[in-house]
Amino acid sequence: MTIIADRCRDIDVTVVDIKKEKIKAWNSDRLPIYEPGLEPILRSRLGKNLHFSHNVDQAIFEADCVFISVNTPTKTNGLGSGKASDLKYLEQSARRIASASKEHTIVVEKSTLPVKSAETIKTVLEALGQGKSYEVLSNPEFMAEGSAVNDLLNPDRVLIGGDSASACNQLSAVYEQWVPKEKIIKTNLWSSEMAKLASNAFLAQRVSSINALSAFCEVTGADVLEVSNAIGKDTRIGGRFLQAGPGFGGSCFRKDILNLVYLCEHYGLHEVAKYWEQVVAINEWQKQRIAKIVTEKLFNTLSGKMIAILGFAFKKNTNDCRETPAISICKYLLEEGACLKIYDPRVDEGQIQTEISRAAVNKTEKIKVNKDVYDAINGTDAILLLTEWDEFNRIDWQTVSKIMRPPSWVFDTRGVLDSDIIAKEGLKYWRLGKGDETTKTYEIR
Ligand code: UDX
């Protein structure tokens, strides 16, 4: 909405939420999220044509177009528990729009939703709208955290799905103020909803594919960085989203694939459901596998051992730790008896404590969150790098070698550290998709 306000100065944008504290945070001096490049643009529009308000009904009444951007978490009980999306916030929003809107409103689904969700919105609006008219469009968002501003300013494509050509054209006109017309794709409603789920499924599938191969590389002597580079040069495959790592995290991939699986099962497409479910299964396995390798290298026991966890966010340049692989990996290490010292340049201590206490009940006294990377490393037996923050490339390994407990291990799950410098300081180095570079033997078959 900030980018729309910035690119379309003639449009008044009001962001509303039922939670007053959220709105207060967006109006305060400190934004509630870390997103590079967002703050200066937001500040330049705030109070002009960009407003944050908790007066939901008034904003709906004044709007020609309402974007629904509510969360759709995975259901935790009842029908479809563990897989289906909970659409209660979507339904509540549709009810609110039906009661507060004026005579004609375009309603846009921005949240990622199960295919056919527009049907729910239409049904609620028709039943409760008391003769007012609505047009429902799907306009899914493809931006990624950490690069959101650039993704929005220079999108690969904008997708608008809907039955009404006039409503599609009105929304398209908004984007046309900065996006070339040929990048704006118009489809029917269901294709648009499906394309969003499919995009996330394809991206997650690439990560699981390269992660599956990372394990194969480790046992054969291949190097996953070389393999990614070689396959990515094929223009049919392309080089992006081929970085092996500790597993995908974030609020979307797991949730969206499980939703896809649920829908496939619902329509009786059990083989298709199983196919996509495996993308999630490999992701879980990768996290377990990493914890197992760390345990094995530390003489099969973590009891009495101290491990420094470098990075907790699900990727660099964000403070978001929803579904971050760090949660499961820390949980497995804690279950093996380890004590953890965690450092992340952007994630608050409170966020880390909350996530760990939810995942590993009664184990929070075994973690310490440090504000300085060397404090986190001090006295540990091993370093486990989980997020690829740039600052980890500037670590002084000579200092590190003096403050760790030998034999000291460095486990690099993102393949971003310089193994030569680390090995020179007498530290043992293991890299995901390459393995332990010091003591390797291969079985030839
Ligand atoms: C994703 C989609 O990219 C975006 O289009 C959609 O709108 C929302 O979901 P996001 O969750 O912000 O965006 O992060 P993304 O950059 O896609 O990364 C997701 C996860 O995959 C991260 O944990 C990341 O570390 C991991 N990943 C990504 C890899 O492990 N390797 C890669 O090559 C790419």
Short mmCIF file of C-alpha atoms and ligand atoms in Angstrom, two decimals:
data_model
loop_
_atom_site.label_atom_id
_atom_site.label_comp_id
_atom_site.label_asym_id
_atom_site.label_seq_id
_atom_site.Cartn_x
_atom_site.Cartn_y
_atom_site.Cartn_z
CA MET A 1 0.00 0.00 0.00
CA THR A 2 2.96 2.30 0.63
CA ILE A 3 4.19 1.72 -2.90
CA ILE A 4 0.73 2.35 -4.36
CA ALA A 5 0.55 5.60 -2.37
CA ASP A 6 3.99 6.58 -3.60
CA ARG A 7 3.39 5.80 -7.27
CA CYS A 8 -0.23 7.04 -7.41
CA ARG A 9 -0.31 10.40 -5.64
CA ASP A 10 -3.92 10.94 -6.75
CA ILE A 11 -5.09 7.89 -4.79
CA ASP A 12 -5.83 8.08 -1.07
CA VAL A 13 -4.71 4.88 0.65
CA THR A 14 -5.94 3.99 4.16
CA VAL A 15 -4.66 0.85 5.87
CA VAL A 16 -6.97 -0.39 8.62
CA ASP A 17 -6.74 -3.12 11.20
CA ILE A 18 -8.99 -4.19 14.06
CA LYS A 19 -5.91 -4.37 16.30
CA LYS A 20 -5.30 -0.83 17.56
CA GLU A 21 -1.73 -1.59 18.67
CA LYS A 22 -0.76 -2.60 15.11
CA ILE A 23 -2.02 0.70 13.72
CA LYS A 24 -0.31 2.59 16.52
CA ALA A 25 2.98 0.88 15.65
CA TRP A 26 2.71 1.87 11.98
CA ASN A 27 2.04 5.49 13.01
CA SER A 28 4.94 5.52 15.48
CA ASP A 29 8.63 6.44 15.08
CA ARG A 30 9.64 2.77 14.92
CA LEU A 31 8.08 0.60 12.22
CA PRO A 32 6.92 -2.81 13.47
CA ILE A 33 8.81 -4.71 10.76
CA TYR A 34 12.31 -4.51 9.30
CA GLU A 35 12.11 -4.17 5.53
CA PRO A 36 15.01 -2.49 3.68
CA GLY A 37 14.03 0.68 1.83
CA LEU A 38 10.44 0.83 3.11
CA GLU A 39 10.74 3.48 5.80
CA PRO A 40 11.78 6.53 3.73
CA ILE A 41 9.01 5.92 1.19
CA LEU A 42 6.44 5.39 3.93
CA ARG A 43 7.51 8.55 5.79
CA SER A 44 7.30 10.59 2.60
CA ARG A 45 3.62 9.63 2.09
CA LEU A 46 2.38 9.29 5.68
CA GLY A 47 -0.31 11.86 6.51
CA LYS A 48 -0.50 12.90 2.83
CA ASN A 49 -2.13 10.13 0.80
CA LEU A 50 -1.16 7.24 3.10
CA HIS A 51 -2.95 6.75 6.43
CA PHE A 52 -3.05 4.03 9.07
CA SER A 53 -6.32 3.94 10.98
CA HIS A 54 -8.39 1.66 13.17
CA ASN A 55 -11.62 3.22 12.00
CA VAL A 56 -12.39 0.21 9.83
CA ASP A 57 -15.99 1.05 8.91
CA GLN A 58 -15.29 4.62 7.89
CA ALA A 59 -12.40 3.55 5.65
CA ILE A 60 -14.58 0.89 4.00
CA PHE A 61 -17.40 3.40 3.50
CA GLU A 62 -15.11 5.92 1.81
CA ALA A 63 -13.36 3.35 -0.40
CA ASP A 64 -13.97 2.64 -4.09
CA CYS A 65 -11.77 -0.40 -3.74
CA VAL A 66 -11.02 -2.54 -0.67
CA PHE A 67 -8.04 -4.91 -0.55
CA ILE A 68 -8.45 -7.82 1.85
CA SER A 69 -5.00 -8.62 3.23
CA VAL A 70 -5.78 -10.73 6.27
CA ASN A 71 -3.84 -13.80 7.35
CA THR A 72 -5.09 -17.28 6.51
CA PRO A 73 -3.28 -19.58 8.94
CA THR A 74 -3.37 -23.36 8.72
CA LYS A 75 -6.32 -24.77 10.68
CA THR A 76 -5.31 -26.36 13.95
CA ASN A 77 -8.51 -28.25 14.60
CA GLY A 78 -11.62 -29.57 12.93
CA LEU A 79 -12.06 -30.39 9.27
CA GLY A 80 -8.76 -30.17 7.38
CA SER A 81 -6.77 -29.60 10.57
CA GLY A 82 -3.04 -29.23 9.89
CA LYS A 83 -3.49 -28.58 6.18
CA ALA A 84 -6.52 -26.48 5.20
CA SER A 85 -6.42 -22.69 5.52
CA ASP A 86 -8.55 -21.09 8.18
CA LEU A 87 -10.68 -18.54 6.33
CA LYS A 88 -12.38 -17.01 9.36
CA TYR A 89 -10.62 -13.65 8.96
CA LEU A 90 -11.54 -13.55 5.28
CA GLU A 91 -15.18 -14.23 6.09
CA GLN A 92 -15.17 -11.62 8.89
CA SER A 93 -13.71 -9.06 6.47
CA ALA A 94 -16.35 -9.81 3.84
CA ARG A 95 -19.10 -9.40 6.47
CA ARG A 96 -17.63 -6.08 7.58
CA ILE A 97 -17.39 -4.83 4.00
CA ALA A 98 -21.00 -5.87 3.33
CA SER A 99 -22.25 -3.84 6.27
CA ALA A 100 -20.03 -0.75 5.96
CA SER A 101 -19.57 -0.21 2.22
CA LYS A 102 -21.40 2.35 0.07
CA GLU A 103 -23.42 1.48 -3.05
CA HIS A 104 -20.61 0.02 -5.24
CA THR A 105 -17.25 -1.40 -4.18
CA ILE A 106 -14.50 -3.40 -5.85
CA VAL A 107 -13.26 -6.03 -3.41
CA VAL A 108 -9.75 -7.37 -4.05
CA GLU A 109 -8.32 -10.56 -2.56
CA LYS A 110 -4.71 -9.78 -1.71
CA SER A 111 -4.22 -12.56 0.85
CA THR A 112 -3.04 -15.91 -0.51
CA LEU A 113 -6.16 -18.03 -0.51
CA PRO A 114 -7.35 -21.48 -1.42
CA VAL A 115 -8.71 -21.73 -4.96
CA LYS A 116 -12.41 -20.82 -4.99
CA SER A 117 -12.19 -18.46 -1.98
CA ALA A 118 -13.68 -15.65 -4.04
CA GLU A 119 -16.87 -17.72 -3.97
CA THR A 120 -17.01 -17.28 -0.17
CA ILE A 121 -16.55 -13.53 -0.46
CA LYS A 122 -19.19 -13.21 -3.19
CA THR A 123 -21.70 -15.30 -1.25
CA VAL A 124 -21.27 -13.25 1.93
CA LEU A 125 -21.45 -9.93 0.05
CA GLU A 126 -24.56 -11.00 -1.85
CA ALA A 127 -26.29 -12.29 1.27
CA LEU A 128 -25.54 -9.30 3.49
CA GLY A 129 -24.94 -6.41 1.09
CA GLN A 130 -28.61 -5.27 1.09
CA GLY A 131 -28.76 -4.50 -2.62
CA LYS A 132 -25.35 -2.83 -2.79
CA SER A 133 -23.15 -4.01 -5.66
CA TYR A 134 -19.69 -5.57 -5.58
CA GLU A 135 -17.08 -6.86 -7.96
CA VAL A 136 -14.60 -9.37 -6.60
CA LEU A 137 -11.07 -9.57 -8.01
CA SER A 138 -8.04 -11.68 -7.16
CA ASN A 139 -4.75 -9.79 -7.16
CA PRO A 140 -2.19 -11.99 -5.39
CA GLU A 141 1.10 -10.57 -4.18
CA PHE A 142 4.42 -12.08 -5.24
CA MET A 143 6.86 -9.88 -3.33
CA ALA A 144 9.38 -11.55 -1.04
CA GLU A 145 10.44 -10.24 2.36
CA GLY A 146 13.77 -8.46 2.44
CA SER A 147 13.40 -7.39 -1.20
CA ALA A 148 9.77 -6.25 -1.02
CA VAL A 149 10.31 -2.65 -2.12
CA ASN A 150 12.24 -3.59 -5.24
CA ASP A 151 9.87 -6.49 -6.00
CA LEU A 152 6.92 -4.08 -5.87
CA LEU A 153 8.60 -1.32 -7.86
CA ASN A 154 9.85 -3.73 -10.53
CA PRO A 155 7.54 -6.75 -10.47
CA ASP A 156 8.04 -9.65 -12.89
CA ARG A 157 4.30 -9.51 -13.37
CA VAL A 158 1.09 -8.25 -11.78
CA LEU A 159 -1.77 -10.72 -11.82
CA ILE A 160 -5.40 -9.67 -11.84
CA GLY A 161 -8.15 -12.27 -11.94
CA GLY A 162 -11.83 -11.47 -12.30
CA ASP A 163 -15.01 -11.80 -14.34
CA SER A 164 -15.67 -8.09 -14.73
CA ALA A 165 -13.53 -6.48 -17.44
CA SER A 166 -14.34 -3.01 -16.13
CA ALA A 167 -13.20 -3.81 -12.56
CA CYS A 168 -10.04 -5.53 -13.89
CA ASN A 169 -9.26 -2.47 -15.99
CA GLN A 170 -9.77 -0.11 -13.05
CA LEU A 171 -7.32 -2.04 -10.92
CA SER A 172 -4.92 -2.41 -13.83
CA ALA A 173 -4.95 1.39 -14.25
CA VAL A 174 -3.55 1.71 -10.72
CA TYR A 175 -0.57 -0.53 -11.50
CA GLU A 176 -0.09 0.98 -14.97
CA GLN A 177 1.10 4.16 -13.26
CA TRP A 178 4.46 2.43 -12.78
CA VAL A 179 4.31 -1.11 -14.18
CA PRO A 180 4.61 -1.65 -17.98
CA LYS A 181 1.25 -2.76 -19.38
CA GLU A 182 2.66 -5.98 -20.88
CA LYS A 183 3.59 -7.15 -17.38
CA ILE A 184 -0.01 -6.98 -16.19
CA ILE A 185 -1.69 -10.34 -16.72
CA LYS A 186 -5.46 -10.69 -16.63
CA THR A 187 -7.03 -14.09 -16.02
CA ASN A 188 -10.21 -15.58 -14.64
CA LEU A 189 -10.61 -15.60 -10.86
CA TRP A 190 -9.70 -19.23 -10.30
CA SER A 191 -6.55 -19.13 -12.47
CA SER A 192 -5.33 -16.14 -10.48
CA GLU A 193 -5.95 -17.83 -7.12
CA MET A 194 -4.36 -21.04 -8.41
CA ALA A 195 -1.33 -19.24 -9.92
CA LYS A 196 -0.42 -17.79 -6.55
CA LEU A 197 -0.48 -21.18 -4.82
CA ALA A 198 1.34 -22.76 -7.77
CA SER A 199 4.09 -20.10 -7.75
CA ASN A 200 4.85 -20.72 -4.10
CA ALA A 201 4.69 -24.49 -4.62
CA PHE A 202 7.15 -24.32 -7.54
CA LEU A 203 9.57 -22.10 -5.61
CA ALA A 204 9.45 -24.36 -2.55
CA GLN A 205 9.86 -27.39 -4.80
CA ARG A 206 13.10 -25.95 -6.20
CA VAL A 207 14.46 -25.44 -2.68
CA SER A 208 13.51 -29.00 -1.67
CA SER A 209 15.03 -30.36 -4.90
CA ILE A 210 18.40 -28.72 -4.31
CA ASN A 211 18.28 -29.60 -0.60
CA ALA A 212 17.64 -33.26 -1.46
CA LEU A 213 20.67 -33.13 -3.76
CA SER A 214 22.76 -31.43 -1.06
CA ALA A 215 22.63 -34.65 0.97
CA PHE A 216 23.58 -36.67 -2.10
CA CYS A 217 26.53 -34.32 -2.77
CA GLU A 218 27.84 -34.81 0.78
CA VAL A 219 28.10 -38.59 0.38
CA THR A 220 29.55 -38.60 -3.12
CA GLY A 221 32.16 -35.83 -3.04
CA ALA A 222 30.17 -33.52 -5.32
CA ASP A 223 29.81 -29.90 -4.22
CA VAL A 224 26.27 -28.51 -4.25
CA LEU A 225 27.51 -24.98 -5.00
CA GLU A 226 29.16 -26.27 -8.18
CA VAL A 227 26.12 -28.38 -9.03
CA SER A 228 23.70 -25.41 -8.58
CA ASN A 229 25.92 -23.22 -10.66
CA ALA A 230 26.17 -25.81 -13.44
CA ILE A 231 22.44 -26.59 -13.63
CA GLY A 232 21.40 -22.96 -13.19
CA LYS A 233 23.31 -22.00 -16.34
CA ASP A 234 20.75 -23.96 -18.36
CA THR A 235 18.40 -21.18 -19.39
CA ARG A 236 15.48 -23.61 -19.16
CA ILE A 237 16.24 -24.04 -15.44
CA GLY A 238 17.65 -20.62 -14.51
CA GLY A 239 20.01 -19.81 -11.66
CA ARG A 240 17.70 -18.40 -8.99
CA PHE A 241 16.23 -20.33 -6.05
CA LEU A 242 18.87 -23.03 -6.25
CA GLN A 243 20.70 -22.31 -3.01
CA ALA A 244 20.83 -25.31 -0.74
CA GLY A 245 20.13 -24.43 2.88
CA PRO A 246 18.60 -25.56 6.16
CA GLY A 247 15.13 -25.72 4.62
CA PHE A 248 12.65 -23.08 3.53
CA GLY A 249 10.88 -21.04 6.18
CA GLY A 250 8.61 -18.01 6.12
CA SER A 251 4.90 -17.64 6.48
CA CYS A 252 3.95 -18.86 3.00
CA PHE A 253 5.60 -21.93 1.53
CA ARG A 254 4.64 -24.61 4.04
CA LYS A 255 1.16 -23.24 4.57
CA ASP A 256 0.42 -22.86 0.87
CA ILE A 257 1.69 -26.30 -0.11
CA LEU A 258 -0.27 -27.96 2.68
CA ASN A 259 -3.31 -26.08 1.48
CA LEU A 260 -2.67 -27.31 -2.06
CA VAL A 261 -2.34 -30.85 -0.71
CA TYR A 262 -5.62 -30.50 1.17
CA LEU A 263 -7.44 -29.22 -1.91
CA CYS A 264 -6.03 -32.01 -4.10
CA GLU A 265 -7.20 -34.58 -1.57
CA HIS A 266 -10.59 -32.89 -1.41
CA TYR A 267 -10.96 -33.32 -5.19
CA GLY A 268 -9.77 -36.95 -5.01
CA LEU A 269 -6.38 -36.24 -6.62
CA HIS A 270 -4.41 -38.34 -4.13
CA GLU A 271 -1.29 -38.84 -6.30
CA VAL A 272 -1.04 -35.09 -6.92
CA ALA A 273 -1.45 -34.48 -3.17
CA LYS A 274 1.33 -36.97 -2.37
CA TYR A 275 3.63 -35.38 -4.93
CA TRP A 276 3.41 -31.93 -3.32
CA GLU A 277 3.42 -33.29 0.21
CA GLN A 278 6.89 -34.67 -0.44
CA VAL A 279 8.22 -31.11 -0.92
CA VAL A 280 7.28 -30.41 2.71
CA ALA A 281 8.56 -33.81 3.88
CA ILE A 282 12.04 -33.17 2.42
CA ASN A 283 12.05 -29.77 4.09
CA GLU A 284 11.41 -31.35 7.50
CA TRP A 285 13.99 -34.04 6.84
CA GLN A 286 16.66 -31.46 5.96
CA LYS A 287 16.29 -29.80 9.37
CA GLN A 288 16.49 -33.13 11.22
CA ARG A 289 19.44 -34.19 9.10
CA ILE A 290 21.41 -31.06 10.03
CA ALA A 291 20.80 -31.56 13.75
CA LYS A 292 21.86 -35.21 13.40
CA ILE A 293 25.10 -34.31 11.63
CA VAL A 294 25.99 -31.75 14.31
CA THR A 295 25.33 -34.36 17.01
CA GLU A 296 27.42 -37.02 15.24
CA LYS A 297 30.38 -34.69 14.71
CA LEU A 298 30.33 -33.75 18.40
CA PHE A 299 30.96 -37.41 19.37
CA ASN A 300 27.28 -38.39 19.28
CA THR A 301 26.34 -36.46 22.38
CA LEU A 302 25.39 -32.87 22.96
CA SER A 303 24.95 -33.24 26.67
CA GLY A 304 27.10 -30.59 28.35
CA LYS A 305 27.96 -29.02 24.98
CA MET A 306 27.42 -25.43 24.02
CA ILE A 307 26.50 -24.42 20.47
CA ALA A 308 26.41 -20.91 18.98
CA ILE A 309 23.47 -20.43 16.60
CA LEU A 310 24.26 -17.68 14.09
CA GLY A 311 21.06 -16.32 12.59
CA PHE A 312 17.48 -17.03 13.60
CA ALA A 313 15.43 -15.24 10.90
CA PHE A 314 14.18 -17.49 8.07
CA LYS A 315 16.49 -15.66 5.64
CA LYS A 316 18.65 -12.53 5.66
CA ASN A 317 17.33 -8.96 5.56
CA THR A 318 14.21 -9.68 7.58
CA ASN A 319 13.41 -9.98 11.27
CA ASP A 320 10.61 -12.42 10.52
CA CYS A 321 11.03 -15.81 12.17
CA ARG A 322 7.74 -17.43 11.26
CA GLU A 323 8.45 -21.08 10.30
CA THR A 324 12.18 -20.38 10.36
CA PRO A 325 14.21 -23.61 10.12
CA ALA A 326 16.10 -22.36 13.19
CA ILE A 327 13.10 -23.25 15.40
CA SER A 328 13.08 -26.98 14.56
CA ILE A 329 16.86 -27.28 14.44
CA CYS A 330 17.22 -25.62 17.87
CA LYS A 331 14.50 -27.91 19.20
CA TYR A 332 16.33 -31.05 18.01
CA LEU A 333 19.64 -29.82 19.47
CA LEU A 334 17.98 -29.00 22.80
CA GLU A 335 16.42 -32.47 22.88
CA GLU A 336 19.95 -33.91 22.47
CA GLY A 337 20.95 -31.98 25.61
CA ALA A 338 22.79 -29.01 24.08
CA CYS A 339 22.87 -25.49 25.51
CA LEU A 340 22.43 -22.83 22.84
CA LYS A 341 23.72 -19.28 22.51
CA ILE A 342 21.74 -17.53 19.81
CA TYR A 343 22.67 -14.39 17.88
CA ASP A 344 20.69 -12.67 15.15
CA PRO A 345 21.32 -9.05 14.13
CA ARG A 346 17.62 -8.25 13.68
CA VAL A 347 15.43 -10.67 15.60
CA ASP A 348 14.48 -9.51 19.12
CA GLU A 349 15.28 -11.68 22.13
CA GLY A 350 11.57 -11.83 23.00
CA GLN A 351 10.69 -13.25 19.56
CA ILE A 352 13.36 -15.95 19.87
CA GLN A 353 12.28 -16.90 23.40
CA THR A 354 8.64 -17.12 22.33
CA GLU A 355 9.37 -19.35 19.34
CA ILE A 356 11.67 -21.67 21.31
CA SER A 357 9.30 -21.96 24.26
CA ARG A 358 6.48 -22.89 21.86
CA ALA A 359 8.57 -25.56 20.10
CA ALA A 360 10.65 -26.95 22.95
CA VAL A 361 8.60 -26.70 26.11
CA ASN A 362 10.65 -26.50 29.36
CA LYS A 363 13.90 -25.99 27.49
CA THR A 364 14.12 -22.20 27.47
CA GLU A 365 16.54 -22.14 30.41
CA LYS A 366 19.03 -23.87 28.09
CA ILE A 367 19.14 -20.98 25.64
CA LYS A 368 20.76 -17.59 25.89
CA VAL A 369 20.23 -14.82 23.37
CA ASN A 370 23.32 -12.65 22.80
CA LYS A 371 23.51 -9.17 21.35
CA ASP A 372 27.09 -9.59 20.13
CA VAL A 373 28.28 -12.32 17.80
CA TYR A 374 31.56 -12.93 19.69
CA ASP A 375 29.71 -13.15 23.01
CA ALA A 376 27.50 -15.81 21.42
CA ILE A 377 30.53 -17.76 20.17
CA ASN A 378 32.56 -17.44 23.38
CA GLY A 379 33.05 -20.80 25.14
CA THR A 380 31.09 -22.86 22.58
CA ASP A 381 32.04 -26.23 21.06
CA ALA A 382 30.46 -25.48 17.72
CA ILE A 383 29.03 -22.71 15.57
CA LEU A 384 25.95 -23.46 13.49
CA LEU A 385 25.26 -20.81 10.85
CA LEU A 386 21.58 -20.86 9.89
CA THR A 387 20.87 -17.45 8.29
CA GLU A 388 23.09 -15.96 5.58
CA TRP A 389 23.44 -12.44 7.06
CA ASP A 390 26.23 -10.53 5.24
CA GLU A 391 27.91 -9.58 8.53
CA PHE A 392 28.87 -13.24 9.13
CA ASN A 393 31.36 -12.88 6.26
CA ARG A 394 33.18 -10.28 8.34
CA ILE A 395 33.72 -12.53 11.38
CA ASP A 396 37.35 -12.52 12.57
CA TRP A 397 38.13 -16.24 12.69
CA GLN A 398 41.45 -15.72 14.48
CA THR A 399 39.55 -14.21 17.41
CA VAL A 400 36.97 -16.99 17.18
CA SER A 401 39.64 -19.71 17.35
CA LYS A 402 40.82 -18.29 20.67
CA ILE A 403 37.43 -18.13 22.35
CA MET A 404 35.93 -21.51 21.38
CA ARG A 405 36.40 -24.84 23.14
CA PRO A 406 38.50 -27.23 20.99
CA PRO A 407 37.97 -29.31 18.93
CA SER A 408 35.86 -26.44 17.57
CA TRP A 409 33.44 -26.98 14.73
CA VAL A 410 31.90 -24.56 12.26
CA PHE A 411 28.76 -25.86 10.51
CA ASP A 412 27.79 -23.68 7.57
CA THR A 413 24.29 -24.54 6.33
CA ARG A 414 24.18 -21.68 3.80
CA GLY A 415 27.56 -22.16 2.13
CA VAL A 416 28.56 -18.55 2.70
CA LEU A 417 31.74 -18.76 4.81
CA ASP A 418 35.33 -18.94 3.57
CA SER A 419 36.49 -22.46 4.43
CA ASP A 420 40.20 -21.73 3.82
CA ILE A 421 40.36 -18.90 6.37
CA ILE A 422 38.44 -20.96 8.93
CA ALA A 423 40.61 -24.07 8.43
CA LYS A 424 43.79 -21.94 8.70
CA GLU A 425 42.75 -21.00 12.22
CA GLY A 426 42.58 -24.68 13.17
CA LEU A 427 38.79 -24.89 13.24
CA LYS A 428 36.93 -27.85 11.74
CA TYR A 429 34.59 -26.86 8.93
CA TRP A 430 31.50 -28.63 7.57
CA ARG A 431 29.47 -27.17 4.75
CA LEU A 432 25.99 -28.25 3.68
CA GLY A 433 26.18 -29.96 0.29
CA LYS A 434 29.93 -30.53 0.58
CA GLY A 435 30.43 -32.07 3.98
CA ASP A 436 33.44 -32.22 6.24
CA GLU A 437 36.38 -31.09 4.18
CA THR A 438 39.02 -32.48 6.55
CA THR A 439 38.25 -36.18 7.09
CA LYS A 440 36.47 -37.47 4.05
CA THR A 441 36.30 -40.99 2.66
CA TYR A 442 33.96 -42.10 -0.10
CA GLU A 443 32.45 -45.46 -0.71
CA ILE A 444 32.76 -46.36 -4.38
CA ARG A 445 29.97 -48.43 -5.89
C1 UDX B 1 7.93 -16.18 -0.73
C2 UDX B 1 7.85 -16.01 -2.25
O1 UDX B 1 9.17 -15.91 -2.80
C3 UDX B 1 7.05 -14.77 -2.61
O2 UDX B 1 6.86 -14.70 -4.02
C4 UDX B 1 5.68 -14.85 -1.93
O3 UDX B 1 4.95 -13.67 -2.20
C5 UDX B 1 5.83 -15.04 -0.43
O4 UDX B 1 6.63 -16.20 -0.16
P1 UDX B 1 9.38 -15.12 1.24
O5 UDX B 1 8.68 -16.09 2.13
O6 UDX B 1 9.51 -13.71 1.67
O7 UDX B 1 8.67 -15.08 -0.20
O8 UDX B 1 10.86 -15.68 1.03
P2 UDX B 1 11.71 -16.38 -0.13
O9 UDX B 1 12.77 -15.47 -0.58
O10 UDX B 1 10.87 -16.97 -1.18
O11 UDX B 1 12.43 -17.55 0.69
C6 UDX B 1 11.68 -18.57 1.34
C7 UDX B 1 12.59 -19.54 2.03
O12 UDX B 1 13.31 -20.33 1.09
C8 UDX B 1 13.63 -18.89 2.93
O13 UDX B 1 13.74 -19.63 4.13
C9 UDX B 1 14.91 -18.98 2.12
O14 UDX B 1 16.07 -19.01 2.92
C10 UDX B 1 14.68 -20.29 1.39
N1 UDX B 1 15.45 -20.35 0.14
C11 UDX B 1 15.16 -19.54 -0.89
C12 UDX B 1 16.49 -21.26 0.03
O15 UDX B 1 16.79 -22.02 0.97
N2 UDX B 1 17.18 -21.32 -1.15
C13 UDX B 1 16.91 -20.52 -2.21
O16 UDX B 1 17.58 -20.64 -3.24
C14 UDX B 1 15.87 -19.59 -2.08
#
